[in-house]
């Protein structure tokens, strides 16, 4: 469905920033945005992967792609590096996540702090950083990534799931608050995505409805302006409806536990 009367590049250009844009879903977001004619700033830690993706997108889509090698846990550094580029960011996509997998009893404080820093503090403070000038301009877009795991408690993924619930609720509130000001906010509540991160996780059972990154990115970008929530894939839509609307909390946590309870 076409969701905005204005062409994508006019509404969300001239630059989009993808936080975690070097591979997997983040790279698919960057590709999809470039295909829609918007220049890019992509942020990630690994310089080589970032440069490879940037070169491929420049070559394929003819847009400008700037890179920032940085850890999103250090928000002040990221803000400083973005300001130094002196470009107007009309679209902000927060893709990166830290996923501590396994029993809570075995998680270290460093892992829990990293999950809070990368999955909660950074999307919150960077949303504030990018939304402020968007509100002044009266146009822009913000996409936060969430997960079906964030719809209910998810044993052995409890911290990650809770950080994803934070992103869902934040985006829902901002969708209502910022849409009259011209800024579209959307949260993507994804099921399993065949990204390198997902494929490398140990003891992950193949989930029904697993999607390739390009499908998730394209469905999400097409839904921008039609928030607050997009759930890519029919199986995932049904799953989310069942888990969050039909079942009791106990039953939903029990079902999730069958999928995540063995993760280590
Ligand atoms: N994969 C799934 O099955 C699934 C399911 C539901 C929701 N999601 C959500 O979808 C999003 C992406 O999923 P994914 O985990 O599969 O990742 P991905 O999109 O395949 O890749 C993660 C990207 O973020 C970057 N990144 C990670 N940590 C970073 C940090 N601290 N600072 C800067 N950049 C960082 C990575 O590059 P570097 O490593 O070089 O920094 C990479 O570019 C996440 O928000 C996740 O919660 C995923």
Coordinates of C-alpha atoms and ligand atoms in Angstrom, one line a residue:
X1 CA 0.0 0.0 0.0
X2 CA 1.3 3.5 -0.8
X3 CA 1.2 5.3 2.5
X4 CA 2.4 8.8 1.9
X5 CA 1.3 11.3 -0.7
X6 CA 4.8 12.7 -0.8
X7 CA 7.5 10.7 -2.6
X8 CA 9.8 8.9 -0.2
X9 CA 12.9 10.9 -1.0
X10 CA 11.1 14.2 -0.6
X11 CA 9.6 13.2 2.8
X12 CA 12.6 11.3 4.3
X13 CA 15.7 12.7 2.4
X14 CA 18.2 14.0 1.7
X15 CA 20.1 11.6 4.1
X16 CA 19.0 8.6 6.1
X17 CA 21.0 7.2 9.0
X18 CA 21.0 3.5 9.6
X19 CA 22.4 2.5 13.0
X20 CA 23.8 -0.9 12.4
X21 CA 23.8 -0.8 8.6
X22 CA 26.7 -2.9 7.5
X23 CA 25.2 -6.4 7.1
X24 CA 22.1 -8.5 7.6
X25 CA 18.9 -6.6 8.1
X26 CA 20.7 -3.2 8.6
X27 CA 22.3 -3.5 5.1
X28 CA 18.9 -4.5 3.6
X29 CA 17.4 -1.3 5.1
X30 CA 20.3 0.7 3.7
X31 CA 19.8 -0.9 0.2
X32 CA 16.0 -0.3 0.3
X33 CA 16.5 3.4 1.3
X34 CA 19.1 3.9 -1.4
X35 CA 16.7 2.3 -3.9
X36 CA 14.2 5.0 -3.0
X37 CA 16.7 7.7 -3.8
X38 CA 17.9 8.8 -0.4
X39 CA 21.6 9.2 0.5
X40 CA 22.9 7.4 3.5
X41 CA 25.0 7.5 6.6
X42 CA 25.6 4.0 7.9
X43 CA 27.1 3.2 11.4
X44 CA 28.7 0.0 12.6
X45 CA 31.8 -1.2 14.4
X46 CA 33.6 -3.3 11.7
X47 CA 35.2 -0.9 9.2
X48 CA 35.7 -3.4 6.4
X49 CA 32.1 -4.7 6.4
X50 CA 30.9 -1.1 6.5
X51 CA 33.1 0.0 3.6
X52 CA 32.2 -3.0 1.5
X53 CA 28.5 -2.3 1.9
X54 CA 28.9 1.4 1.3
X55 CA 30.8 0.7 -1.9
X56 CA 28.2 -1.7 -3.2
X57 CA 25.3 0.7 -2.5
X58 CA 27.1 3.6 -4.1
X59 CA 27.8 1.5 -7.2
X60 CA 24.3 0.0 -7.5
X61 CA 22.2 3.0 -6.6
X62 CA 24.3 6.1 -7.3
X63 CA 23.6 7.7 -3.9
X64 CA 26.1 9.2 -1.5
X65 CA 27.0 6.8 1.3
X66 CA 29.0 8.1 4.3
X67 CA 30.2 5.7 7.0
X68 CA 30.8 6.1 10.7
X69 CA 32.9 3.4 12.4
X70 CA 31.6 3.6 16.0
X71 CA 30.1 1.6 18.8
X72 CA 26.5 2.7 19.4
X73 CA 26.9 2.1 23.1
X74 CA 28.9 5.4 23.0
X75 CA 26.1 7.7 22.1
X76 CA 28.0 11.0 22.6
X77 CA 30.7 9.9 20.1
X78 CA 28.0 8.9 17.6
X79 CA 26.3 12.3 17.9
X80 CA 29.6 14.1 17.6
X81 CA 30.5 12.1 14.4
X82 CA 27.1 12.7 12.9
X83 CA 27.2 16.4 13.6
X84 CA 30.7 16.6 12.0
X85 CA 29.2 15.4 8.7
X86 CA 26.9 18.4 8.4
X87 CA 24.1 16.5 6.6
X88 CA 20.4 16.7 7.1
X89 CA 19.1 13.4 8.4
X90 CA 15.4 13.0 7.3
X91 CA 15.1 9.3 8.3
X92 CA 16.6 7.4 11.3
X93 CA 16.6 3.6 11.4
X94 CA 17.8 1.9 14.5
X95 CA 18.7 -1.7 13.6
X96 CA 21.6 -2.8 15.9
X97 CA 21.0 -5.0 18.9
X98 CA 23.0 -6.9 21.5
X99 CA 21.4 -10.3 22.3
X100 CA 22.5 -12.0 25.5
X101 CA 21.3 -15.5 25.0
X102 CA 20.9 -18.1 27.8
X103 CA 19.9 -18.4 31.4
X104 CA 19.7 -15.1 33.3
X105 CA 21.6 -16.7 36.2
X106 CA 24.6 -17.1 33.9
X107 CA 24.5 -13.6 32.3
X108 CA 27.3 -11.2 33.4
X109 CA 26.6 -7.6 34.4
X110 CA 28.6 -6.5 31.4
X111 CA 26.3 -8.3 29.1
X112 CA 23.2 -6.9 30.8
X113 CA 24.7 -3.4 30.6
X114 CA 25.5 -3.8 26.9
X115 CA 21.9 -4.9 26.2
X116 CA 20.6 -1.8 28.0
X117 CA 23.2 0.5 26.3
X118 CA 22.8 -0.8 22.7
X119 CA 19.1 -1.8 22.7
X120 CA 17.5 0.9 25.0
X121 CA 19.8 3.9 25.8
X122 CA 21.1 4.4 22.2
X123 CA 17.8 4.2 20.3
X124 CA 16.2 6.4 23.0
X125 CA 18.8 9.2 22.9
X126 CA 19.4 9.0 19.2
X127 CA 15.7 9.2 18.5
X128 CA 15.7 12.4 20.6
X129 CA 18.8 13.7 18.7
X130 CA 17.3 13.1 15.3
X131 CA 13.6 13.8 16.1
X132 CA 14.3 17.3 17.3
X133 CA 15.4 18.8 14.0
X134 CA 12.8 16.7 12.2
X135 CA 10.1 18.4 14.3
X136 CA 11.5 21.8 13.5
X137 CA 11.4 21.0 9.8
X138 CA 7.9 19.4 10.1
X139 CA 9.0 16.3 8.3
X140 CA 10.9 13.1 8.8
X141 CA 10.8 9.4 9.7
X142 CA 12.0 7.1 12.5
X143 CA 12.0 3.3 12.4
X144 CA 12.8 1.3 15.6
X145 CA 13.4 -2.5 15.5
X146 CA 11.5 -4.7 17.8
X147 CA 10.8 -8.4 17.9
X148 CA 8.0 -10.9 18.5
X149 CA 10.1 -11.9 21.5
X150 CA 9.2 -8.5 23.0
X151 CA 5.4 -9.3 23.1
X152 CA 5.7 -11.3 26.2
X153 CA 8.3 -12.7 28.6
X154 CA 10.8 -14.9 26.7
X155 CA 12.7 -17.3 29.0
X156 CA 16.5 -17.4 28.2
X157 CA 16.0 -14.2 26.2
X158 CA 14.4 -12.3 29.0
X159 CA 16.7 -9.2 28.9
X160 CA 16.7 -8.9 25.1
X161 CA 12.9 -9.4 25.0
X162 CA 12.4 -6.7 27.6
X163 CA 14.6 -4.2 25.6
X164 CA 12.5 -4.9 22.5
X165 CA 9.3 -4.3 24.4
X166 CA 10.8 -0.9 25.4
X167 CA 11.3 -0.1 21.7
X168 CA 7.7 -1.1 20.8
X169 CA 6.1 1.1 23.5
X170 CA 8.4 4.0 22.8
X171 CA 7.6 4.0 19.1
X172 CA 3.9 3.6 19.7
X173 CA 3.8 6.7 22.0
X174 CA 6.0 8.7 19.6
X175 CA 3.9 7.7 16.6
X176 CA 0.9 9.4 18.1
X177 CA 2.9 12.4 19.5
X178 CA 5.0 13.2 16.4
X179 CA 2.7 12.4 13.5
X180 CA 0.8 15.7 13.9
X181 CA 4.2 17.4 13.7
X182 CA 5.0 15.7 10.4
X183 CA 7.3 13.0 11.7
X184 CA 6.4 9.4 11.0
X185 CA 7.3 6.8 13.6
X186 CA 7.1 3.1 13.0
X187 CA 8.2 0.0 15.0
X188 CA 8.9 -3.2 13.1
X189 CA 8.0 -6.2 15.2
X190 CA 9.8 -8.9 13.4
X191 CA 9.8 -12.7 13.7
X192 CA 12.9 -14.7 12.8
X193 CA 15.1 -13.1 10.1
X194 CA 17.8 -15.1 8.3
X195 CA 20.6 -12.7 9.3
X196 CA 24.2 -13.6 10.1
X197 CA 23.4 -12.9 13.8
X198 CA 20.5 -15.3 13.8
X199 CA 22.3 -18.0 11.8
X200 CA 25.3 -17.9 14.2
X201 CA 23.2 -18.3 17.4
X202 CA 23.6 -21.7 18.9
X203 CA 20.6 -24.0 19.6
X204 CA 18.2 -21.8 17.7
X205 CA 15.4 -24.0 16.3
X206 CA 14.2 -23.0 12.8
X207 CA 11.2 -20.8 13.4
X208 CA 8.1 -20.9 11.3
X209 CA 7.7 -17.8 9.1
X210 CA 11.4 -17.0 9.0
X211 CA 12.0 -14.2 6.4
X212 CA 15.0 -13.0 4.4
X213 CA 16.3 -9.5 5.5
X214 CA 15.2 -7.9 2.2
X215 CA 11.5 -8.8 2.8
X216 CA 11.5 -7.4 6.4
X217 CA 13.3 -4.2 5.2
X218 CA 11.0 -3.6 2.2
X219 CA 7.8 -4.4 4.2
X220 CA 8.9 -1.9 6.8
X221 CA 9.9 0.9 4.5
X222 CA 6.7 0.5 2.6
X223 CA 4.8 0.8 5.9
X224 CA 6.5 4.0 7.0
X225 CA 3.7 6.6 7.4
X226 CA 1.2 3.9 8.2
X227 CA 2.3 3.1 11.8
X228 CA 2.5 2.5 14.6
X229 CA 3.5 -1.1 14.1
X230 CA 4.4 -3.3 11.2
X231 CA 4.7 -7.1 11.5
X232 CA 6.3 -8.5 8.3
X233 CA 4.9 -11.9 7.1
X234 CA 1.5 -13.5 7.5
X235 CA 2.7 -16.3 9.9
X236 CA 4.2 -13.6 12.2
X237 CA 1.1 -11.5 12.1
X238 CA -1.0 -14.4 13.2
X239 CA 1.6 -15.4 15.8
X240 CA 1.6 -11.9 17.3
X241 CA -2.2 -11.7 17.4
X242 CA -2.4 -15.0 19.2
X243 CA 0.4 -14.3 21.7
X244 CA -0.6 -10.7 22.6
X245 CA -4.4 -10.7 22.1
X246 CA -5.9 -14.2 22.4
X247 CA -3.8 -16.1 24.9
X248 CA -3.4 -15.5 28.6
X249 CA 0.1 -14.1 29.6
X250 CA 0.9 -17.4 31.2
X251 CA 0.0 -19.4 28.1
X252 CA 2.0 -17.0 25.8
X253 CA 5.1 -17.2 28.0
X254 CA 4.7 -21.0 28.0
X255 CA 4.6 -21.1 24.2
X256 CA 7.6 -18.8 23.9
X257 CA 9.5 -20.9 26.4
X258 CA 9.1 -23.9 24.1
X259 CA 11.1 -22.0 21.5
X260 CA 13.5 -20.0 23.6
X261 CA 13.8 -22.1 26.8
X262 CA 16.6 -24.3 25.5
X263 CA 18.7 -21.4 24.3
X264 CA 22.2 -21.3 25.8
Ligands
LIG1 N1 17.6 -11.8 13.3 C1 16.4 -12.1 13.8 O1 15.9 -13.2 13.8 C2 15.6 -10.9 14.4 C3 14.3 -11.2 14.8 C4 13.5 -10.2 15.4 C5 14.0 -8.9 15.5 N2 15.3 -8.7 15.1 C6 15.9 -7.4 15.3 O2 16.4 -6.9 14.1 C7 17.5 -6.1 14.3 C8 18.7 -6.6 13.5 O3 18.9 -8.0 13.7 P1 20.3 -8.8 13.7 O4 20.7 -8.9 15.1 O5 20.0 -10.0 13.0 O6 21.4 -7.9 13.1 P2 21.8 -7.4 11.6 O7 20.9 -6.4 11.1 O8 22.1 -8.6 10.8 O9 23.2 -6.7 11.9 C9 23.5 -5.9 13.0 C10 24.1 -4.6 12.5 O10 24.3 -3.8 13.6 C11 25.7 -3.5 13.8 N3 26.0 -3.5 15.2 C12 25.7 -4.4 16.2 N4 26.1 -4.0 17.4 C13 26.6 -2.7 17.2 C14 27.1 -1.7 18.1 N5 27.2 -1.9 19.4 N6 27.6 -0.5 17.6 C15 27.5 -0.3 16.2 N7 26.9 -1.2 15.4 C16 26.5 -2.4 15.8 C17 26.4 -4.7 13.1 O11 27.8 -4.3 12.6 P3 29.0 -4.5 13.6 O12 28.9 -5.9 14.2 O13 30.2 -4.4 12.7 O14 29.0 -3.4 14.6 C18 25.5 -4.8 11.9 O15 25.7 -3.8 10.9 C19 17.8 -6.1 15.8 O16 17.2 -4.9 16.3 C20 17.0 -7.3 16.3 O17 16.6 -7.1 17.6 C21 16.1 -9.7 14.6

